[in-house]
Amino acid sequence: ITNAKLAQDIISGETALTAEPADTDEFLVSDAGTLKRVDYSYIKGGGITVADHWRLTTGFTGNADPITSNLERVDAPSGYGQLGSAMTESSGVFTFPSTGYYLVRFTAGQTRSGGDNRYLTNQINVTTDNSSYNALSYSQQGLHIDSGSIYASSSTEGIVDVTSTSNVKVSFTISMNSSTTTCAGDTAVTITGMTFIRLGDT
């Protein structure tokens, strides 16, 4: 029997699918010996679907709880990359593009102090009700100098379970003991930045 003699609804493999299957495309599986069909949506791999990066474009001196301005989605230099839908930001509050488990990382790549600073903290804040925020994670250090200026960097991260894009959001805080300490930012290269990677479904 040749393919030409078979009805079009017979599974023959005569034609090839040239793109990723749609969620409603069906496959045949053996369920304990019984042949059944299953949608692609049930068997496809999740994979990383969102990888986004933001940064502080201009440095500031003193505290920012949270950082509310001079934030941009990374767009330079050549070779930068992002994957999937973008995070959105308004007055320092970041909204996720879809539900899921996200790795969130916050790096203060350069803080500069001209004097002793008993503490310098960079912190990720999270809300689950679009109202009250709690510390998700933070990194803290103290700076001591004899003369001149001292530079430091720190990073912190956490995993956020985004069950609702309307209610689960994050913001970022820089706090310090010395009001003269500066947190650096730049629009051409990331110094202080925020990374968001969707790990999988919630």
PDB file of C-alpha atoms in Angstrom:
ATOM      1  CA  ILE A   1       0.000   0.000   0.000  1.00  0.00           C
ATOM      2  CA  THR A   2       1.434   3.399  -0.988  1.00  0.00           C
ATOM      3  CA  ASN A   3       0.820   6.796   0.600  1.00  0.00           C
ATOM      4  CA  ALA A   4      -1.265   7.782  -2.422  1.00  0.00           C
ATOM      5  CA  LYS A   5      -3.778   5.074  -1.575  1.00  0.00           C
ATOM      6  CA  LEU A   6      -4.230   6.192   2.047  1.00  0.00           C
ATOM      7  CA  ALA A   7      -6.878   8.636   3.267  1.00  0.00           C
ATOM      8  CA  GLN A   8      -5.587  12.067   4.333  1.00  0.00           C
ATOM      9  CA  ASP A   9      -6.428  11.444   7.984  1.00  0.00           C
ATOM     10  CA  ILE A  10      -4.148   8.412   8.130  1.00  0.00           C
ATOM     11  CA  ILE A  11      -0.910   9.042  10.047  1.00  0.00           C
ATOM     12  CA  SER A  12       1.705   8.414   7.389  1.00  0.00           C
ATOM     13  CA  GLY A  13       4.552  10.876   7.955  1.00  0.00           C
ATOM     14  CA  GLU A  14       4.366  11.798   4.275  1.00  0.00           C
ATOM     15  CA  THR A  15       4.544  15.520   5.015  1.00  0.00           C
ATOM     16  CA  ALA A  16       6.837  17.306   7.452  1.00  0.00           C
ATOM     17  CA  LEU A  17       6.001  19.909  10.077  1.00  0.00           C
ATOM     18  CA  THR A  18       8.434  22.770   9.486  1.00  0.00           C
ATOM     19  CA  ALA A  19       7.807  24.758  12.676  1.00  0.00           C
ATOM     20  CA  GLU A  20       7.269  24.113  16.378  1.00  0.00           C
ATOM     21  CA  PRO A  21       3.918  22.352  16.918  1.00  0.00           C
ATOM     22  CA  ALA A  22       0.972  24.436  18.082  1.00  0.00           C
ATOM     23  CA  ASP A  23      -0.279  23.726  21.602  1.00  0.00           C
ATOM     24  CA  THR A  24      -3.321  21.912  20.161  1.00  0.00           C
ATOM     25  CA  ASP A  25      -1.319  19.725  17.763  1.00  0.00           C
ATOM     26  CA  GLU A  26      -1.645  16.119  18.842  1.00  0.00           C
ATOM     27  CA  PHE A  27       0.722  13.191  19.350  1.00  0.00           C
ATOM     28  CA  LEU A  28       0.040   9.508  19.882  1.00  0.00           C
ATOM     29  CA  VAL A  29       1.216   7.946  23.135  1.00  0.00           C
ATOM     30  CA  SER A  30       0.790   4.568  24.733  1.00  0.00           C
ATOM     31  CA  ASP A  31      -0.921   4.942  28.115  1.00  0.00           C
ATOM     32  CA  ALA A  32      -0.183   1.614  29.803  1.00  0.00           C
ATOM     33  CA  GLY A  33      -0.721  -0.159  26.484  1.00  0.00           C
ATOM     34  CA  THR A  34      -3.724   1.882  25.323  1.00  0.00           C
ATOM     35  CA  LEU A  35      -3.028   4.198  22.371  1.00  0.00           C
ATOM     36  CA  LYS A  36      -4.202   7.766  23.091  1.00  0.00           C
ATOM     37  CA  ARG A  37      -3.712  11.226  21.621  1.00  0.00           C
ATOM     38  CA  VAL A  38      -2.300  14.127  23.646  1.00  0.00           C
ATOM     39  CA  ASP A  39      -1.937  17.856  22.925  1.00  0.00           C
ATOM     40  CA  TYR A  40       1.576  19.244  22.492  1.00  0.00           C
ATOM     41  CA  SER A  41       0.888  21.707  25.339  1.00  0.00           C
ATOM     42  CA  TYR A  42       1.046  18.801  27.823  1.00  0.00           C
ATOM     43  CA  ILE A  43       4.403  17.437  26.720  1.00  0.00           C
ATOM     44  CA  LYS A  44       6.444  20.387  25.473  1.00  0.00           C
ATOM     45  CA  GLY A  45       9.435  21.456  27.499  1.00  0.00           C
ATOM     46  CA  GLY A  46       9.147  24.672  29.490  1.00  0.00           C
ATOM     47  CA  GLY A  47      12.613  26.177  29.115  1.00  0.00           C
ATOM     48  CA  ILE A  48      13.570  29.752  29.889  1.00  0.00           C
ATOM     49  CA  THR A  49      11.126  32.066  28.160  1.00  0.00           C
ATOM     50  CA  VAL A  50      12.038  35.425  29.743  1.00  0.00           C
ATOM     51  CA  ALA A  51      15.496  36.888  30.392  1.00  0.00           C
ATOM     52  CA  ASP A  52      15.503  40.640  30.937  1.00  0.00           C
ATOM     53  CA  HIS A  53      18.028  43.178  32.192  1.00  0.00           C
ATOM     54  CA  TRP A  54      17.555  46.726  33.522  1.00  0.00           C
ATOM     55  CA  ARG A  55      19.984  49.295  34.874  1.00  0.00           C
ATOM     56  CA  LEU A  56      20.464  52.607  36.647  1.00  0.00           C
ATOM     57  CA  THR A  57      21.355  55.256  34.058  1.00  0.00           C
ATOM     58  CA  THR A  58      22.592  57.982  36.427  1.00  0.00           C
ATOM     59  CA  GLY A  59      24.274  57.695  39.813  1.00  0.00           C
ATOM     60  CA  PHE A  60      22.892  59.181  43.020  1.00  0.00           C
ATOM     61  CA  THR A  61      24.117  60.043  46.495  1.00  0.00           C
ATOM     62  CA  GLY A  62      22.480  58.835  49.691  1.00  0.00           C
ATOM     63  CA  ASN A  63      19.516  56.519  50.147  1.00  0.00           C
ATOM     64  CA  ALA A  64      16.894  55.409  47.640  1.00  0.00           C
ATOM     65  CA  ASP A  65      14.075  53.383  49.193  1.00  0.00           C
ATOM     66  CA  PRO A  66      13.197  52.300  46.633  1.00  0.00           C
ATOM     67  CA  ILE A  67      15.031  53.478  43.504  1.00  0.00           C
ATOM     68  CA  THR A  68      12.289  55.302  41.580  1.00  0.00           C
ATOM     69  CA  SER A  69      13.990  57.081  38.687  1.00  0.00           C
ATOM     70  CA  ASN A  70      16.730  56.879  36.049  1.00  0.00           C
ATOM     71  CA  LEU A  71      15.958  53.247  35.228  1.00  0.00           C
ATOM     72  CA  GLU A  72      16.022  51.779  31.729  1.00  0.00           C
ATOM     73  CA  ARG A  73      15.867  48.440  29.991  1.00  0.00           C
ATOM     74  CA  VAL A  74      19.379  47.632  28.757  1.00  0.00           C
ATOM     75  CA  ASP A  75      19.852  48.696  25.123  1.00  0.00           C
ATOM     76  CA  ALA A  76      23.639  48.965  24.759  1.00  0.00           C
ATOM     77  CA  PRO A  77      26.419  48.169  24.071  1.00  0.00           C
ATOM     78  CA  SER A  78      26.383  46.004  20.960  1.00  0.00           C
ATOM     79  CA  GLY A  79      26.050  42.336  21.869  1.00  0.00           C
ATOM     80  CA  TYR A  80      23.568  42.727  24.722  1.00  0.00           C
ATOM     81  CA  GLY A  81      20.678  40.286  24.714  1.00  0.00           C
ATOM     82  CA  GLN A  82      17.179  39.768  26.053  1.00  0.00           C
ATOM     83  CA  LEU A  83      14.676  36.954  25.657  1.00  0.00           C
ATOM     84  CA  GLY A  84      10.893  37.034  25.537  1.00  0.00           C
ATOM     85  CA  SER A  85       8.551  39.710  26.828  1.00  0.00           C
ATOM     86  CA  ALA A  86       9.949  42.651  28.766  1.00  0.00           C
ATOM     87  CA  MET A  87       9.497  43.597  32.387  1.00  0.00           C
ATOM     88  CA  THR A  88       7.729  46.928  32.812  1.00  0.00           C
ATOM     89  CA  GLU A  89       8.634  49.617  35.343  1.00  0.00           C
ATOM     90  CA  SER A  90       6.748  52.553  36.845  1.00  0.00           C
ATOM     91  CA  SER A  91       8.128  54.732  39.664  1.00  0.00           C
ATOM     92  CA  GLY A  92      10.562  51.979  40.601  1.00  0.00           C
ATOM     93  CA  VAL A  93       7.967  49.184  40.716  1.00  0.00           C
ATOM     94  CA  PHE A  94       8.669  46.306  38.326  1.00  0.00           C
ATOM     95  CA  THR A  95       5.828  44.234  36.865  1.00  0.00           C
ATOM     96  CA  PHE A  96       6.419  40.748  35.466  1.00  0.00           C
ATOM     97  CA  PRO A  97       5.229  39.940  31.907  1.00  0.00           C
ATOM     98  CA  SER A  98       3.774  36.545  32.865  1.00  0.00           C
ATOM     99  CA  THR A  99       3.304  34.284  35.863  1.00  0.00           C
ATOM    100  CA  GLY A 100       6.024  31.804  36.844  1.00  0.00           C
ATOM    101  CA  TYR A 101       9.074  31.368  39.042  1.00  0.00           C
ATOM    102  CA  TYR A 102      11.630  34.144  38.442  1.00  0.00           C
ATOM    103  CA  LEU A 103      15.225  34.520  39.509  1.00  0.00           C
ATOM    104  CA  VAL A 104      15.721  38.189  40.421  1.00  0.00           C
ATOM    105  CA  ARG A 105      19.245  39.568  40.893  1.00  0.00           C
ATOM    106  CA  PHE A 106      20.254  43.082  42.010  1.00  0.00           C
ATOM    107  CA  THR A 107      23.859  44.239  41.678  1.00  0.00           C
ATOM    108  CA  ALA A 108      25.267  47.536  42.891  1.00  0.00           C
ATOM    109  CA  GLY A 109      28.443  47.371  40.858  1.00  0.00           C
ATOM    110  CA  GLN A 110      30.129  50.460  42.232  1.00  0.00           C
ATOM    111  CA  THR A 111      29.497  52.421  45.400  1.00  0.00           C
ATOM    112  CA  ARG A 112      31.996  55.091  46.389  1.00  0.00           C
ATOM    113  CA  SER A 113      32.528  56.616  49.805  1.00  0.00           C
ATOM    114  CA  GLY A 114      34.871  59.358  50.983  1.00  0.00           C
ATOM    115  CA  GLY A 115      34.527  58.330  54.599  1.00  0.00           C
ATOM    116  CA  ASP A 116      33.587  55.496  56.895  1.00  0.00           C
ATOM    117  CA  ASN A 117      30.207  53.914  56.197  1.00  0.00           C
ATOM    118  CA  ARG A 118      28.954  51.531  58.880  1.00  0.00           C
ATOM    119  CA  TYR A 119      26.553  49.849  56.494  1.00  0.00           C
ATOM    120  CA  LEU A 120      25.664  49.871  52.830  1.00  0.00           C
ATOM    121  CA  THR A 121      22.706  47.710  51.775  1.00  0.00           C
ATOM    122  CA  ASN A 122      21.270  46.747  48.411  1.00  0.00           C
ATOM    123  CA  GLN A 123      17.904  45.033  48.785  1.00  0.00           C
ATOM    124  CA  ILE A 124      15.193  43.361  46.704  1.00  0.00           C
ATOM    125  CA  ASN A 125      11.646  44.081  47.908  1.00  0.00           C
ATOM    126  CA  VAL A 126       8.588  42.013  46.950  1.00  0.00           C
ATOM    127  CA  THR A 127       4.838  42.486  47.294  1.00  0.00           C
ATOM    128  CA  THR A 128       2.182  39.820  46.837  1.00  0.00           C
ATOM    129  CA  ASP A 129      -0.792  42.179  47.159  1.00  0.00           C
ATOM    130  CA  ASN A 130       0.416  45.165  45.070  1.00  0.00           C
ATOM    131  CA  SER A 131       0.600  47.174  48.273  1.00  0.00           C
ATOM    132  CA  SER A 132       2.838  46.124  51.175  1.00  0.00           C
ATOM    133  CA  TYR A 133       6.470  45.242  50.480  1.00  0.00           C
ATOM    134  CA  ASN A 134       8.832  42.959  52.373  1.00  0.00           C
ATOM    135  CA  ALA A 135      12.550  42.331  51.972  1.00  0.00           C
ATOM    136  CA  LEU A 136      13.141  39.331  49.732  1.00  0.00           C
ATOM    137  CA  SER A 137      16.925  39.393  50.049  1.00  0.00           C
ATOM    138  CA  TYR A 138      19.716  41.852  50.733  1.00  0.00           C
ATOM    139  CA  SER A 139      23.475  42.215  50.801  1.00  0.00           C
ATOM    140  CA  GLN A 140      25.174  44.437  53.363  1.00  0.00           C
ATOM    141  CA  GLN A 141      28.711  45.605  54.006  1.00  0.00           C
ATOM    142  CA  GLY A 142      30.614  48.204  55.994  1.00  0.00           C
ATOM    143  CA  LEU A 143      33.312  50.504  54.590  1.00  0.00           C
ATOM    144  CA  HIS A 144      36.326  51.810  56.495  1.00  0.00           C
ATOM    145  CA  ILE A 145      39.066  53.988  55.029  1.00  0.00           C
ATOM    146  CA  ASP A 146      42.125  55.810  56.315  1.00  0.00           C
ATOM    147  CA  SER A 147      42.249  58.438  53.557  1.00  0.00           C
ATOM    148  CA  GLY A 148      40.906  59.171  50.086  1.00  0.00           C
ATOM    149  CA  SER A 149      37.937  57.208  48.718  1.00  0.00           C
ATOM    150  CA  ILE A 150      36.973  53.557  48.794  1.00  0.00           C
ATOM    151  CA  TYR A 151      34.976  51.599  46.209  1.00  0.00           C
ATOM    152  CA  ALA A 152      32.817  48.547  46.818  1.00  0.00           C
ATOM    153  CA  SER A 153      30.271  46.363  45.036  1.00  0.00           C
ATOM    154  CA  SER A 154      27.640  43.918  46.203  1.00  0.00           C
ATOM    155  CA  SER A 155      24.937  41.670  44.781  1.00  0.00           C
ATOM    156  CA  THR A 156      21.869  39.859  46.089  1.00  0.00           C
ATOM    157  CA  GLU A 157      19.269  37.580  44.520  1.00  0.00           C
ATOM    158  CA  GLY A 158      16.118  35.623  45.241  1.00  0.00           C
ATOM    159  CA  ILE A 159      13.423  33.528  43.560  1.00  0.00           C
ATOM    160  CA  VAL A 160       9.972  35.102  43.241  1.00  0.00           C
ATOM    161  CA  ASP A 161       6.831  33.021  42.759  1.00  0.00           C
ATOM    162  CA  VAL A 162       4.749  35.227  40.481  1.00  0.00           C
ATOM    163  CA  THR A 163       1.258  33.802  40.875  1.00  0.00           C
ATOM    164  CA  SER A 164      -0.348  37.047  39.674  1.00  0.00           C
ATOM    165  CA  THR A 165       1.185  39.732  37.454  1.00  0.00           C
ATOM    166  CA  SER A 166      -1.219  42.260  38.985  1.00  0.00           C
ATOM    167  CA  ASN A 167      -0.253  41.621  42.607  1.00  0.00           C
ATOM    168  CA  VAL A 168       3.296  40.206  42.704  1.00  0.00           C
ATOM    169  CA  LYS A 169       5.877  42.902  41.970  1.00  0.00           C
ATOM    170  CA  VAL A 170       9.379  43.919  43.038  1.00  0.00           C
ATOM    171  CA  SER A 171      11.355  47.067  43.770  1.00  0.00           C
ATOM    172  CA  PHE A 172      14.978  47.765  44.705  1.00  0.00           C
ATOM    173  CA  THR A 173      16.519  49.700  47.585  1.00  0.00           C
ATOM    174  CA  ILE A 174      19.912  51.230  48.263  1.00  0.00           C
ATOM    175  CA  SER A 175      20.436  52.368  51.860  1.00  0.00           C
ATOM    176  CA  MET A 176      23.569  53.559  53.622  1.00  0.00           C
ATOM    177  CA  ASN A 177      24.813  55.083  56.827  1.00  0.00           C
ATOM    178  CA  SER A 178      26.761  57.894  55.162  1.00  0.00           C
ATOM    179  CA  SER A 179      24.769  60.469  53.175  1.00  0.00           C
ATOM    180  CA  THR A 180      27.846  61.184  51.056  1.00  0.00           C
ATOM    181  CA  THR A 181      28.161  57.679  49.592  1.00  0.00           C
ATOM    182  CA  THR A 182      27.406  57.453  45.871  1.00  0.00           C
ATOM    183  CA  CYS A 183      25.818  54.593  43.917  1.00  0.00           C
ATOM    184  CA  ALA A 184      27.029  54.637  40.295  1.00  0.00           C
ATOM    185  CA  GLY A 185      24.922  54.406  37.149  1.00  0.00           C
ATOM    186  CA  ASP A 186      25.536  54.703  33.405  1.00  0.00           C
ATOM    187  CA  THR A 187      23.351  54.599  30.305  1.00  0.00           C
ATOM    188  CA  ALA A 188      26.024  53.035  28.085  1.00  0.00           C
ATOM    189  CA  VAL A 189      27.177  50.186  30.316  1.00  0.00           C
ATOM    190  CA  THR A 190      25.527  48.413  33.244  1.00  0.00           C
ATOM    191  CA  ILE A 191      27.063  49.238  36.632  1.00  0.00           C
ATOM    192  CA  THR A 192      24.034  49.017  38.907  1.00  0.00           C
ATOM    193  CA  GLY A 193      21.544  46.600  37.375  1.00  0.00           C
ATOM    194  CA  MET A 194      18.602  44.233  37.822  1.00  0.00           C
ATOM    195  CA  THR A 195      18.295  40.841  36.104  1.00  0.00           C
ATOM    196  CA  PHE A 196      15.058  38.866  35.688  1.00  0.00           C
ATOM    197  CA  ILE A 197      15.047  35.237  34.465  1.00  0.00           C
ATOM    198  CA  ARG A 198      11.871  33.160  34.264  1.00  0.00           C
ATOM    199  CA  LEU A 199      12.780  29.649  35.433  1.00  0.00           C
ATOM    200  CA  GLY A 200       9.477  27.841  34.862  1.00  0.00           C
ATOM    201  CA  ASP A 201       5.750  27.719  35.468  1.00  0.00           C
ATOM    202  CA  THR A 202       4.307  28.455  38.880  1.00  0.00           C
TER     203      THR A 202
END
